[in-house]
Coordinates of C-alpha atoms and ligand atoms in Angstrom, one line a residue:
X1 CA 83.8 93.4 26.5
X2 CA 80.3 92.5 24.8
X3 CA 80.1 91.1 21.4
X4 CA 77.3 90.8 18.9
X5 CA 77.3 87.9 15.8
X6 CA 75.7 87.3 12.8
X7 CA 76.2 84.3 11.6
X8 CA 74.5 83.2 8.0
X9 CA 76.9 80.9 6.3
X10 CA 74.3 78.3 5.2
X11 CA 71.3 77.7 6.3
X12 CA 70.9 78.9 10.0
X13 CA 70.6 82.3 10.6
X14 CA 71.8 82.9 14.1
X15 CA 72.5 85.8 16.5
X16 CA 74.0 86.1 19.8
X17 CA 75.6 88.3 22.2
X18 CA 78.8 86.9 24.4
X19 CA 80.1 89.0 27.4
X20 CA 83.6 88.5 28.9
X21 CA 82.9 89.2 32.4
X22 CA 86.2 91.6 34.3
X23 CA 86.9 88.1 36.1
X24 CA 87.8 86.1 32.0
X25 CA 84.8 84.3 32.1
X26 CA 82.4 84.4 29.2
X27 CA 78.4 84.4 29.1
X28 CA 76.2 83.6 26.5
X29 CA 74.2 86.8 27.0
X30 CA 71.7 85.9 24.1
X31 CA 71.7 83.0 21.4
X32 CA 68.9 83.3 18.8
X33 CA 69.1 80.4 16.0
X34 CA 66.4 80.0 12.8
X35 CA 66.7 76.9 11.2
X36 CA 65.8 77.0 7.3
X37 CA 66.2 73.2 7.8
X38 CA 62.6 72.5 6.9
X39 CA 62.5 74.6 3.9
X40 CA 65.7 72.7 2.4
X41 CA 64.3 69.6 3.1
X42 CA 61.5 70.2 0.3
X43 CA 64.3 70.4 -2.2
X44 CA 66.8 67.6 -0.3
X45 CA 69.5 70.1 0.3
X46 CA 70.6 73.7 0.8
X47 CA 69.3 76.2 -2.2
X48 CA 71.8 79.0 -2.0
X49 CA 69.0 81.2 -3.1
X50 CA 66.4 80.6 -1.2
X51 CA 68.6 80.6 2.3
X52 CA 69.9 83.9 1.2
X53 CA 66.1 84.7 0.8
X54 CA 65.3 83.4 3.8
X55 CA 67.8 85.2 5.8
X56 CA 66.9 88.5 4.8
X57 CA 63.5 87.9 6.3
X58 CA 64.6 86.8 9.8
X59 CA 67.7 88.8 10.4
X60 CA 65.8 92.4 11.2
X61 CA 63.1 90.1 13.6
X62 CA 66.0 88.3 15.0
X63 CA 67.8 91.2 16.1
X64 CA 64.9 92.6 17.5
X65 CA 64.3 89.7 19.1
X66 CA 68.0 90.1 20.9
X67 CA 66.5 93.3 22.7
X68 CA 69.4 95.3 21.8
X69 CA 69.4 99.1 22.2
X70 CA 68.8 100.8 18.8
X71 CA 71.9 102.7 18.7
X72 CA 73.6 99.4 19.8
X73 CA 74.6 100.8 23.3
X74 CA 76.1 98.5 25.6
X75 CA 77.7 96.5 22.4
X76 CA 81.5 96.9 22.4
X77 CA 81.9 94.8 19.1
X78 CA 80.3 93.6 16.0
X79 CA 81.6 90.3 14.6
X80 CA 80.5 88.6 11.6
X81 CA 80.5 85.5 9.5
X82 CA 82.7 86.6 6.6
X83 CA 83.5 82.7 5.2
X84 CA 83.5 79.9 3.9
X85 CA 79.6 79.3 2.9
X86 CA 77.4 80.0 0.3
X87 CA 77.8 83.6 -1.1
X88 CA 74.2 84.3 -1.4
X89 CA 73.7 83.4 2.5
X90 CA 77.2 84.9 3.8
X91 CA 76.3 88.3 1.6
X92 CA 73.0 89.3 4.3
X93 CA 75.1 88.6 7.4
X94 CA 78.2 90.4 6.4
X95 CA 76.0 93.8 5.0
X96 CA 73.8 93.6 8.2
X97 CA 77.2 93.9 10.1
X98 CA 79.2 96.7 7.9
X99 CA 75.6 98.6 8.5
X100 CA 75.3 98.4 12.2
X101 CA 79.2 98.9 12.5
X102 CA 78.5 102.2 10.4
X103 CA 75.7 103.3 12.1
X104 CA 76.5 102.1 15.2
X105 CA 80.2 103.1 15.0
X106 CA 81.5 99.9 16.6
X107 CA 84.5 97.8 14.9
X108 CA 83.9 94.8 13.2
X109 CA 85.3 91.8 13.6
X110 CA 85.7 89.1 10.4
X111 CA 85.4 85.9 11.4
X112 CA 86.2 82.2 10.0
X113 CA 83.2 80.2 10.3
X114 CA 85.4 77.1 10.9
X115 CA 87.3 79.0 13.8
X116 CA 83.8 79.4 15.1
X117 CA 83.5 76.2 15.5
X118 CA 86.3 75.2 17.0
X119 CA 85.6 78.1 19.9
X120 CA 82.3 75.9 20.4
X121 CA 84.9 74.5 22.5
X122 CA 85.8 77.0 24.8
X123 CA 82.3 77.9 24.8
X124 CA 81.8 74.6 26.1
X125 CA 84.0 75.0 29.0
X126 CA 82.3 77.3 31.2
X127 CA 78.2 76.2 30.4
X128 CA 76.3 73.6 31.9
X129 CA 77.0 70.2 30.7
X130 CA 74.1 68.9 28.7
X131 CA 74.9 65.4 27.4
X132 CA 78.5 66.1 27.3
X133 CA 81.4 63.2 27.3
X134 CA 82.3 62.1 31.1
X135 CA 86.2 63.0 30.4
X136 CA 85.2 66.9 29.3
X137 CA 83.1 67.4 32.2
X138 CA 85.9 68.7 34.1
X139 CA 85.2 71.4 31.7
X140 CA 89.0 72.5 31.0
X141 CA 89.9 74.4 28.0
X142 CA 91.8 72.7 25.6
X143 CA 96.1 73.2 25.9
X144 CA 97.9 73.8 22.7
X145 CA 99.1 72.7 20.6
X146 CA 95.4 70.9 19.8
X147 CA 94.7 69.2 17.2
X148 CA 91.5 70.0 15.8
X149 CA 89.3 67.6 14.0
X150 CA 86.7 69.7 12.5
X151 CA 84.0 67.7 10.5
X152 CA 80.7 69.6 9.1
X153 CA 78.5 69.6 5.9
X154 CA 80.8 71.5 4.3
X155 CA 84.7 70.5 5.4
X156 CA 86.6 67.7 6.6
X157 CA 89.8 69.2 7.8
X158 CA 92.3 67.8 10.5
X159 CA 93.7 71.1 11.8
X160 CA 96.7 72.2 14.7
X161 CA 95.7 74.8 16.7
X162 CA 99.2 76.1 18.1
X163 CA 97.8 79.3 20.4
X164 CA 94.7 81.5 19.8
X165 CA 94.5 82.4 16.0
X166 CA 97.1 80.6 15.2
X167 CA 96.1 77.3 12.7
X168 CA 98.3 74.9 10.6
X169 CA 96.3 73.0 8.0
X170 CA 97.3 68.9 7.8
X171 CA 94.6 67.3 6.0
X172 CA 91.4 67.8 4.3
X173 CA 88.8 66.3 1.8
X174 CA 89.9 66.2 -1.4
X175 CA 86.1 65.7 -2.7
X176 CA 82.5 65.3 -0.3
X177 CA 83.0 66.6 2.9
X178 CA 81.8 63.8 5.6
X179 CA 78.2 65.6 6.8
X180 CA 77.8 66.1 2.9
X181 CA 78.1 62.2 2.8
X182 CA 75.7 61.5 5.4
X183 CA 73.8 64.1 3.7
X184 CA 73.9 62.6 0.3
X185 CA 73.4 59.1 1.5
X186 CA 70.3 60.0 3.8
X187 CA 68.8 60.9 0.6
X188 CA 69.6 57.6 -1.5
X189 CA 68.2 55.6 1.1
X190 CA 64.9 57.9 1.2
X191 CA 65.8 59.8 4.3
X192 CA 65.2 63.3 4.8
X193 CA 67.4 66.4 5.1
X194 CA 69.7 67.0 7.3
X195 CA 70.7 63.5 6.7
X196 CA 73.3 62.9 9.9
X197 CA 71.0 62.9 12.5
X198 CA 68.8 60.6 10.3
X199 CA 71.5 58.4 9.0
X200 CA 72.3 58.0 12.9
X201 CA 68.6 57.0 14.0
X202 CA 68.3 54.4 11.6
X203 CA 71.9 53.4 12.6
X204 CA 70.7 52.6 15.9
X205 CA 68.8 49.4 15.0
X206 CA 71.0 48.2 12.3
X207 CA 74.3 45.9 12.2
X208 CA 77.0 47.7 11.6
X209 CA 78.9 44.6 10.3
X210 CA 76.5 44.0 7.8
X211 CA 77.8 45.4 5.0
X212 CA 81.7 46.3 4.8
X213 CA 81.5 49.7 3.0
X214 CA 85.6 50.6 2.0
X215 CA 87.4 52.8 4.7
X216 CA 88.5 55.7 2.0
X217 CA 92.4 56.3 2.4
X218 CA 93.1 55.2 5.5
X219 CA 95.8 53.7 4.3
X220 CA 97.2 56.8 2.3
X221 CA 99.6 57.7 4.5
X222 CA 98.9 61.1 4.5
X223 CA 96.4 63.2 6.3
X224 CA 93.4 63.4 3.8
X225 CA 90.1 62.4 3.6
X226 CA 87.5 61.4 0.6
X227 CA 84.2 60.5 1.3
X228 CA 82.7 60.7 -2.6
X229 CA 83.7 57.0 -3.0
X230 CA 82.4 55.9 -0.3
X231 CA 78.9 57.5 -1.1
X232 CA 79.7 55.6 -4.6
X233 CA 79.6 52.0 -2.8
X234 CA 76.2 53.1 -1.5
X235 CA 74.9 54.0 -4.7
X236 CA 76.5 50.7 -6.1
X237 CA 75.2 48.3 -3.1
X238 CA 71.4 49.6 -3.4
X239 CA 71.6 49.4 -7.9
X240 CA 72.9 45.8 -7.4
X241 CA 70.4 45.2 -4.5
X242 CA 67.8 46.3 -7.5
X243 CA 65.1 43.9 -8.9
X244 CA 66.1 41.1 -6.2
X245 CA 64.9 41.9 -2.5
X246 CA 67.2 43.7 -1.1
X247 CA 68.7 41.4 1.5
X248 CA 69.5 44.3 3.8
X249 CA 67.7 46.1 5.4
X250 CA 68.1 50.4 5.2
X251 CA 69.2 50.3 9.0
X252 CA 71.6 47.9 8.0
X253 CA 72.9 49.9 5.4
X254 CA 72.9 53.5 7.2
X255 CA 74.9 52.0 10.5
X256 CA 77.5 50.4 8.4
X257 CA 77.9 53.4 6.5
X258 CA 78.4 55.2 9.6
X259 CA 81.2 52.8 10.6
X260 CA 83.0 53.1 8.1
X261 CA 83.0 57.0 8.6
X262 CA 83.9 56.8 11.7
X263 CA 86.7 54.2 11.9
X264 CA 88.0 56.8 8.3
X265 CA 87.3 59.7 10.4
X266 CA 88.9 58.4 14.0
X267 CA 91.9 56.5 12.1
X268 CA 93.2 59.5 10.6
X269 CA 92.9 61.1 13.8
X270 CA 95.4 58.8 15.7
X271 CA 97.4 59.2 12.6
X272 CA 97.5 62.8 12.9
X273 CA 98.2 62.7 16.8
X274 CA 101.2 60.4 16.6
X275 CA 102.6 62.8 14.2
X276 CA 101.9 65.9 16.3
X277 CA 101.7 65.3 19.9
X278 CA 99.0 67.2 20.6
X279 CA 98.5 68.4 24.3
X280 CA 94.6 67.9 23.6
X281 CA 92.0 67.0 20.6
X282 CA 89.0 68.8 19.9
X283 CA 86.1 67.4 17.8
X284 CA 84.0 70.2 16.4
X285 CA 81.6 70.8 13.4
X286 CA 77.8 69.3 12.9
X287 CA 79.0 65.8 12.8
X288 CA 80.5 66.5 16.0
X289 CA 77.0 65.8 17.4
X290 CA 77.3 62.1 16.2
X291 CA 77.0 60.0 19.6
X292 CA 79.0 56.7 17.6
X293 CA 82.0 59.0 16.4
X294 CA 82.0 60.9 20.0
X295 CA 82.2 57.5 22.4
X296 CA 84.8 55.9 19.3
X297 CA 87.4 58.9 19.4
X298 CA 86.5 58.9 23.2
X299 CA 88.0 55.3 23.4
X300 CA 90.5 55.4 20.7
X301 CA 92.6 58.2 22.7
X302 CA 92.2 56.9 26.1
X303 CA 93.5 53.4 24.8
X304 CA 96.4 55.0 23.3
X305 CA 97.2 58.2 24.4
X306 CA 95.3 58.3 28.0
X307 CA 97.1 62.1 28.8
X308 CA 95.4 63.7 26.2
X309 CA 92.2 65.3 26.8
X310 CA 89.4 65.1 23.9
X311 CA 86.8 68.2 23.9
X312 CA 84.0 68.5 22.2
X313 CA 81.2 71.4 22.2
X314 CA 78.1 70.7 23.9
X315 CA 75.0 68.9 21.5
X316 CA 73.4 73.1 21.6
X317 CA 76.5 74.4 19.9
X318 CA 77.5 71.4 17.5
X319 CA 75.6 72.8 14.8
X320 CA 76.3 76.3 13.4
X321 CA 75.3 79.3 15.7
X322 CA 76.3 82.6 16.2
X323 CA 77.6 82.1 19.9
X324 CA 80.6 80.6 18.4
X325 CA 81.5 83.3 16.4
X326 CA 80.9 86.2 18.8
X327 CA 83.5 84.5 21.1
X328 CA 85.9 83.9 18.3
X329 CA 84.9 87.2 17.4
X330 CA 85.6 88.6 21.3
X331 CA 89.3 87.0 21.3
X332 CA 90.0 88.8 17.4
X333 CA 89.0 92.3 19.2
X334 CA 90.9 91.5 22.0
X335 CA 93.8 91.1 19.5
X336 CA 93.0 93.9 17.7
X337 CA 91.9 92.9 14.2
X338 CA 89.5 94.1 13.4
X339 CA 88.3 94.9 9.2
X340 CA 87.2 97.8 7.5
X341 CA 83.2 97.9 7.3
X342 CA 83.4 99.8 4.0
X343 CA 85.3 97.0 2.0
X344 CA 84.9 93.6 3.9
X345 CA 83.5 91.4 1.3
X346 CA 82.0 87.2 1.8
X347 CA 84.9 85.1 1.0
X348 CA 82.9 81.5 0.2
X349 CA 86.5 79.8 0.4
X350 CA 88.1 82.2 3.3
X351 CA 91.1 80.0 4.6
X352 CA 92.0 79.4 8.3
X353 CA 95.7 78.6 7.8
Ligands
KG4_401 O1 78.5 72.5 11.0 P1 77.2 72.3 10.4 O2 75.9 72.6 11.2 O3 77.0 73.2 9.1 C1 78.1 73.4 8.2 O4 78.9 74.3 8.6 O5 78.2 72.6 7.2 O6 77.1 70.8 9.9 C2 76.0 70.3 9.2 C3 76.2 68.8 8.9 C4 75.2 68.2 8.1 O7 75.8 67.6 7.0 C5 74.5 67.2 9.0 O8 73.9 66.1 8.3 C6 75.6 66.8 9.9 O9 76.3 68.0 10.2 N1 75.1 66.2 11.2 C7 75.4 65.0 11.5 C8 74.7 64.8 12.8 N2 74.1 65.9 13.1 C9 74.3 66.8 12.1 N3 76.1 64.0 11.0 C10 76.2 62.8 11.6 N4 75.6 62.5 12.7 C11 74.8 63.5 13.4 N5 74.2 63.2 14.5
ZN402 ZN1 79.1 75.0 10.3

């Protein structure tokens, strides 16, 4: 079976094509990715309207670019972003694919954008490690039930995967998802946009002791996360650093902010797995590309449960792309659900579970 995804949730637009080979194994056939990134940055953040904008101009060129046969021979599928994201943005991917499903007369295949990304997993399993962690390089796929902890620009969820498809919700942000925090406090220290893999250079020569920044709800006793106070102590440290010298320096700052997302983000991890006994953990989403909170869970699970396995996609498929979704989109059509092209809307708060 060959599938074809468009994904244009935010501010990537991305297309790819995934075959399943007789044999079960998948191949990236094609993986085409335009980052708006540099746009955005102008304005420090995603404009909804000018990635929708922005979208429209490179889908047509991108699919061209795929090589695909104008009447979409060879294409068995069509799968599609359909939610969460900005509506502007998800509207151009989910029309491009209700057209070419029409036209084409393929089905079409809704997919979860979050689901995406945590089949960046499996993806992961059969292509070339590049950078990966030492204990996934055996490159198995994950065993269910596996606990999913899924942490992006948009969401902060900690999510049981129990088979293929089938999700159970424990814990989420109640406010700033944790790449929105990076994000966010990038920006008050006078970094640019996207603020993670800034936040993480400058982290690199600070002291991540310097400043203790609070670990929000970690003591909550329940599975949630909130990341808006945290950004708040930030704000607060660098107004009462104001009119003195600051006595820290910004590298200081940005790696113990990243600390203290990381010991938030891996503590209510643990928490999660001694309530579930997952069989594996997965770490997936664009802040799944951060090296500190990688090696920490890494460490964190083989100290205390060494027979669970931790995946994570490969650095290439951290970030959002349509790979990801054609192969969640390839296991859907291999389950039969597929949607009806002439009423699928862009749900900007689609649920998994
Ligand atoms: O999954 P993603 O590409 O898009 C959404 O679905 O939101 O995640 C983007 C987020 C941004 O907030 C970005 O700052 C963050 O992932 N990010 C990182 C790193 N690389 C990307 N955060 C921390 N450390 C990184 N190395
Ligand atoms: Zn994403």
């Amino acid at each position: 079976m060959r599938v074809l995804a468009i994904e244009s949730s935010c501010d990537e637009t991305a297309l790819a094509v995934v075959f399943q080979t007789p044999d079960g194994r998948f191949l990236v056939e094609q993986n085409v990715i335009a980052s708006q990134a540099q746009t955005h940055a102008k304005f420090g953040g995603v404009v909804p309207e000018v990635a929708a904008r922005e979208h429209a101009a490179l889908a047509l060129p991108l699919l061209h670019q795929l090589g695909v046969a104008h009447d979409g021979q060879g294409i068995d599928a069509l799968a599609v972003t359909a939610g969460p994201g900005l509506v502007p943005a998800l509207r151009v991917g989910v029309e491009l694919g209700k057209t070419l499903a029409w036209a084409w007369k393929k089905p079409l295949v809704a997919v979860n954008h979050l689901e995406g990304h945590i089949y960046s997993v499996w993806l992961s399993t059969f292509q070339a490690p590049s950078g990966a962690l030492d204990r996934t390089e055996e490159r198995l796929d994950p065993t269910f039930p596996a606990l999913c902890l899924l942490v992006s620009g948009g969401h902060t969820e900690l999510i049981l995967m129990k088979d293929h498809g089938r999700y159970e919700l424990l814990g989420m942000t109640r406010d700033d998802a944790a790449g929105e925090a990076f994000d966010k406090v990038a920006k008050l220290l006078g970094l640019s946009y996207p603020g993670g893999p800034e936040i993480a250079k400058a982290a690199e020569q600070g002291n991540r002791a310097a400043i203790a920044f609070p670990r929000p709800m970690l003591d909550s006793g329940d599975l949630d996360f909130s990341f808006a106070g945290l950004k708040t102590a930030v704000r607060v440290y660098l107004e009462g650093a104001k009119g003195r010298k600051r006595d820290k320096r910004t590298e200081d700052i940005a790696a113990s902010f990243q600390q203290a997302v990381v010991d938030t983000l891996v503590g209510k991890t643990l928490r999660a797995v001694d309530r579930t006994h997952p069989h594996s953990v997965m770490l997936v989403g664009g802040v799944s590309a951060n090296r500190l909170l990688r090696e920490t869970l890494k460490e964190a699970l083989a100290t205390s449960v060494p027979e669970v396995m931790l995946h994570v996609p490969d650095l290439a498929l951290t970030g959002d792309n349509a790979a990801m979704i054609a192969l969640t989109g390839l296991y859907k059509a291999k389950r039969g659900e597929f949607c009806d092209p002439l009423t699928l809307q862009a749900d900007p708060h689609l649920r998994l579970a």
